[in-house]
PDB file of C-alpha atoms in Angstrom:
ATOM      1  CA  UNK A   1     -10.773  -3.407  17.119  1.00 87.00           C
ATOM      2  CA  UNK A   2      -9.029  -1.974  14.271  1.00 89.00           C
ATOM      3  CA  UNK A   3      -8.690  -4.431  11.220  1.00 94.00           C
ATOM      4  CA  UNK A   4      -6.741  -3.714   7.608  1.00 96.00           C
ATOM      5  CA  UNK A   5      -8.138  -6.152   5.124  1.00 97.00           C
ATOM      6  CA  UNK A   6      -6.118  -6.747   1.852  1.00 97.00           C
ATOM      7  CA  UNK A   7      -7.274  -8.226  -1.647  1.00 97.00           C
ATOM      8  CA  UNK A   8      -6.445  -8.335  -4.926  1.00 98.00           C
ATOM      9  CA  UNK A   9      -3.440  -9.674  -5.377  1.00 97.00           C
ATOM     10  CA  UNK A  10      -2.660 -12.834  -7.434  1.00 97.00           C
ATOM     11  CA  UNK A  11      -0.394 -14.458 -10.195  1.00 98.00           C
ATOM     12  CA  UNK A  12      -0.081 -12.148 -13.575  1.00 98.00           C
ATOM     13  CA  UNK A  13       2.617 -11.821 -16.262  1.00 98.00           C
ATOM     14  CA  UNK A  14       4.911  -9.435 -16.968  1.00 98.00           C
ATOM     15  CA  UNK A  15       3.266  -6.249 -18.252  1.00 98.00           C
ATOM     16  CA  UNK A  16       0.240  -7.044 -16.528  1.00 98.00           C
ATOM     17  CA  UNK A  17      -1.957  -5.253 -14.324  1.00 98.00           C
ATOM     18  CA  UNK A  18      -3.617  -5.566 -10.917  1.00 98.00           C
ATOM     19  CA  UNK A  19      -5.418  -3.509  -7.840  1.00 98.00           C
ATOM     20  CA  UNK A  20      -4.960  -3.891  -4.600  1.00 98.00           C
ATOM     21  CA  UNK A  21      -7.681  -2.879  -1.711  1.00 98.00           C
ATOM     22  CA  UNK A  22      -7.373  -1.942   1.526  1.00 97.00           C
ATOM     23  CA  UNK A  23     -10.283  -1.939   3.730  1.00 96.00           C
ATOM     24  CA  UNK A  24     -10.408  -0.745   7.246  1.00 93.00           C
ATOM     25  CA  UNK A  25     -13.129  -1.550   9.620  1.00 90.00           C
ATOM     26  CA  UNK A  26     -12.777  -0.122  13.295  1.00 88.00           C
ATOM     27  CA  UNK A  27     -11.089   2.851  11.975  1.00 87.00           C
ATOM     28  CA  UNK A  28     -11.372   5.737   9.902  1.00 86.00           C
ATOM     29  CA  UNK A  29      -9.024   6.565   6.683  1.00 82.00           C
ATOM     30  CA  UNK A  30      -9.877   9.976   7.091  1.00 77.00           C
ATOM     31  CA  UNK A  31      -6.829  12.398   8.008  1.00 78.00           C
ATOM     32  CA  UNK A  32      -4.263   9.173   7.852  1.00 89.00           C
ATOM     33  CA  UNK A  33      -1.590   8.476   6.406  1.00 93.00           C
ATOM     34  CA  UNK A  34      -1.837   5.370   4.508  1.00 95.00           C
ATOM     35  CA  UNK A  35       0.728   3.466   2.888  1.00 96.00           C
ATOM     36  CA  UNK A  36       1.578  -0.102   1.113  1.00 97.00           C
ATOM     37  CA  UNK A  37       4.655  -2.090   1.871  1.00 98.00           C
ATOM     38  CA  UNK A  38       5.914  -5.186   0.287  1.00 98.00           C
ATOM     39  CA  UNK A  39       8.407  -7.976   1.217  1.00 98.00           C
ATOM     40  CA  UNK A  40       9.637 -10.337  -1.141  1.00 97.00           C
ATOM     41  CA  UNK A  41      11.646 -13.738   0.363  1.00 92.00           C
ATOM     42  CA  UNK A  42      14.667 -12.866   2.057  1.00 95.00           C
ATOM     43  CA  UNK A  43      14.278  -9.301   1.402  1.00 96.00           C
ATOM     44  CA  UNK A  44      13.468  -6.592   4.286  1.00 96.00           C
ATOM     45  CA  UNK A  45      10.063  -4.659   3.957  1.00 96.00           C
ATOM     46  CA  UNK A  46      10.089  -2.056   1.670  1.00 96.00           C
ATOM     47  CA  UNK A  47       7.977   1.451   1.389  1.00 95.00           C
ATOM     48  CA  UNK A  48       5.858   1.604  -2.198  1.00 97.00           C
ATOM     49  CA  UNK A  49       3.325   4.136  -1.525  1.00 96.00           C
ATOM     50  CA  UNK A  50       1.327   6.503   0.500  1.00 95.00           C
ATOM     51  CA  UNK A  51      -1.474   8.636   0.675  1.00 94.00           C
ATOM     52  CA  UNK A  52      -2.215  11.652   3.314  1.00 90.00           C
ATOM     53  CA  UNK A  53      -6.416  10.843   2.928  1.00 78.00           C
ATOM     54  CA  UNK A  54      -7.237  14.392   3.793  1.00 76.00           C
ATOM     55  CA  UNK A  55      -5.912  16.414   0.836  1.00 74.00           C
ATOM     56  CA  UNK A  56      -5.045  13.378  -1.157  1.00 81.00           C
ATOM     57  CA  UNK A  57      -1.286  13.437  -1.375  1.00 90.00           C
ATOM     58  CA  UNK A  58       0.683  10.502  -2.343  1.00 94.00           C
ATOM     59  CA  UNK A  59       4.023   9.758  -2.471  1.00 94.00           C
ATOM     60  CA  UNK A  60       5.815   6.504  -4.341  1.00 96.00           C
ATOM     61  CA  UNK A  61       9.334   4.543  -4.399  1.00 96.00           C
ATOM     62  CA  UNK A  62      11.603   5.310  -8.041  1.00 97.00           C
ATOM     63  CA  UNK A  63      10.919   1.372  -8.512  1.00 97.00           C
ATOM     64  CA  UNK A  64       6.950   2.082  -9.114  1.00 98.00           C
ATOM     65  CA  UNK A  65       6.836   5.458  -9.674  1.00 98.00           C
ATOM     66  CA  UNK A  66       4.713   5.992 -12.909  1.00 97.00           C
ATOM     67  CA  UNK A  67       3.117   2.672 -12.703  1.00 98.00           C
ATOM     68  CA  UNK A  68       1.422   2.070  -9.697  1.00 98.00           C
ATOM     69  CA  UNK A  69      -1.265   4.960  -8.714  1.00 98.00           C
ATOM     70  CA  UNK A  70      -2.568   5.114  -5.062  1.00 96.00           C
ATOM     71  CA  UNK A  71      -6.113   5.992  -4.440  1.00 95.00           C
ATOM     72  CA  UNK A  72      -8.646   6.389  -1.730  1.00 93.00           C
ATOM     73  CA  UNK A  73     -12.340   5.862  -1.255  1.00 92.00           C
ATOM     74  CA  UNK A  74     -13.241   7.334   1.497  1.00 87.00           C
ATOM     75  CA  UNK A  75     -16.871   6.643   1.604  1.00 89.00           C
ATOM     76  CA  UNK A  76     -15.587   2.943   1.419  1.00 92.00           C
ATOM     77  CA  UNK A  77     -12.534   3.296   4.016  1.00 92.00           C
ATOM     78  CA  UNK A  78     -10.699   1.377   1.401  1.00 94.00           C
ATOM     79  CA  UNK A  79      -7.461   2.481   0.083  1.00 95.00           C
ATOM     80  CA  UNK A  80      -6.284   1.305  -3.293  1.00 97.00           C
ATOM     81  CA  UNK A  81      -2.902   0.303  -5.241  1.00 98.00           C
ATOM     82  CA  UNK A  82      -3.451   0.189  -8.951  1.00 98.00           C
ATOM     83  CA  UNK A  83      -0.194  -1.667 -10.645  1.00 98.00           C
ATOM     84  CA  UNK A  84       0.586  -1.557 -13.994  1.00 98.00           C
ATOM     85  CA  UNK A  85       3.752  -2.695 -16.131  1.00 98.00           C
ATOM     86  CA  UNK A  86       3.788  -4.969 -13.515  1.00 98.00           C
ATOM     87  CA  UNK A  87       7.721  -6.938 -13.428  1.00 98.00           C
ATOM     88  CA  UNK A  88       9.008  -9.545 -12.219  1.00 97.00           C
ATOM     89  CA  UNK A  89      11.013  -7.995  -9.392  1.00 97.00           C
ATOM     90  CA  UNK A  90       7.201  -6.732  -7.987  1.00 98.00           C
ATOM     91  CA  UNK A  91       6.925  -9.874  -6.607  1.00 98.00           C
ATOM     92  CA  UNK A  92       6.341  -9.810  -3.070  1.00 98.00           C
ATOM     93  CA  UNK A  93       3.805  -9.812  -0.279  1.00 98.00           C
ATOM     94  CA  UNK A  94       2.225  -6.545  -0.415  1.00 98.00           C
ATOM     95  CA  UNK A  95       0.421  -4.842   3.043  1.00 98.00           C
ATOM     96  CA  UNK A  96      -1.092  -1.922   3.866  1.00 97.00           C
ATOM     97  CA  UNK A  97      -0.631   0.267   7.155  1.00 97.00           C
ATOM     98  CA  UNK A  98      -2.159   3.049   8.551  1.00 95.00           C
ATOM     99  CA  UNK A  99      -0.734   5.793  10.950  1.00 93.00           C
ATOM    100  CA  UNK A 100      -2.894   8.794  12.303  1.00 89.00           C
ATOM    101  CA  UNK A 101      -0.184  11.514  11.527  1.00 87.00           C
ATOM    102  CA  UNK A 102       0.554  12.924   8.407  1.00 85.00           C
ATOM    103  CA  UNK A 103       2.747  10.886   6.650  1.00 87.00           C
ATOM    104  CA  UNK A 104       5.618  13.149   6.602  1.00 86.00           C
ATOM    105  CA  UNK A 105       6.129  13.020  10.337  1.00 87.00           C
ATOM    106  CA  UNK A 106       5.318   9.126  10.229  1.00 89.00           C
ATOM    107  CA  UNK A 107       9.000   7.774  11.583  1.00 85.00           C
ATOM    108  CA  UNK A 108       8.972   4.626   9.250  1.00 85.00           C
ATOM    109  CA  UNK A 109       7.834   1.496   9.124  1.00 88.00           C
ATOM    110  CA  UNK A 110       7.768   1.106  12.910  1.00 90.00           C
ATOM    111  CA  UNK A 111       5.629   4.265  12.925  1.00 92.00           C
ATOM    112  CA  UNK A 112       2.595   2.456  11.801  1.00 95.00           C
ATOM    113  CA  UNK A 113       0.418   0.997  14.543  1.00 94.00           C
ATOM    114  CA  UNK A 114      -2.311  -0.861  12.370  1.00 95.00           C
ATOM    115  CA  UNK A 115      -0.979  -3.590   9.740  1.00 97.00           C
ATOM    116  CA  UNK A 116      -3.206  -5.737   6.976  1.00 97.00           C
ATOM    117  CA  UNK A 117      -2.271  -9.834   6.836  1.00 97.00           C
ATOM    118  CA  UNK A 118      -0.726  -9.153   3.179  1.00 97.00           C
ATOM    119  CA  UNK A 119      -1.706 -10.058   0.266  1.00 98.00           C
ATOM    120  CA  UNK A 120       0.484 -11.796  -2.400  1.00 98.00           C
ATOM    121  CA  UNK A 121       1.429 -10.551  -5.976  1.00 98.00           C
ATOM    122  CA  UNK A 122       3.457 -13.132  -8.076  1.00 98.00           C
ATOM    123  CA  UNK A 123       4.407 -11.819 -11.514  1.00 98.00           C
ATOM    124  CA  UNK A 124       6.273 -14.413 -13.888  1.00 97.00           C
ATOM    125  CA  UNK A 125       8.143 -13.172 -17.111  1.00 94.00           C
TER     126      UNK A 125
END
């Protein structure tokens, strides 16, 4: 049974920081593509991040790009999101997926099979 296990989020100010993990038991990280998402309230799911774990390419939105830093562990299975400059519009529920293709032929959101339960990142101004 595969199982995505977020942590790390929580309430923070503006121009704070934070890091997110993703853990994985019942699958392997290695040569997956591995991504966050967020959702903030009324808002659809949106793409942050990724990282191809073999090779160690990653990919982020314009919104985060130069403050958020994906990373991998892969004697941990654990993926991570380190956020800095963090803003207000960063609030959201914040997941991780994982697909077994490289992420350049993953179609999507609907192209990841294995989800996390979220994890929740508040940041007030």
């Amino acid at each position: 049974q595969v199982q995505l296990v977020e942590s790390g989020g929580g309430s923070v100010q503006a121009g704070g920081s934070l890091r997110l993990s993703c853990a994985a038991s019942g699958y392997t990280f290695s040569n997956a593509c591995v991504a966050w998402f967020r959702q903030a309230p009324g808002k659809e799911r949106e793409w942050v991040s990724g990282i191809k774990s073999r090779g160690g390419s990653t990919w982020y939105a314009d919104s985060v790009k130069g403050r958020f830093t994906i990373s991998q562990d892969n004697a941990k299975n654990t993926v991570y999101l380190q956020m800095a400059s963090l803003k207000p519009e960063d609030t959201a529920m914040y997941y991780c997926a994982a697909a077994g293709l490289p992420c350049w032929l993953v179609p999507g959101l609907n192209g990841y099979p294995y989800w996390g339960q979220g994890t929740q990142v508040t940041v007030s101004s």
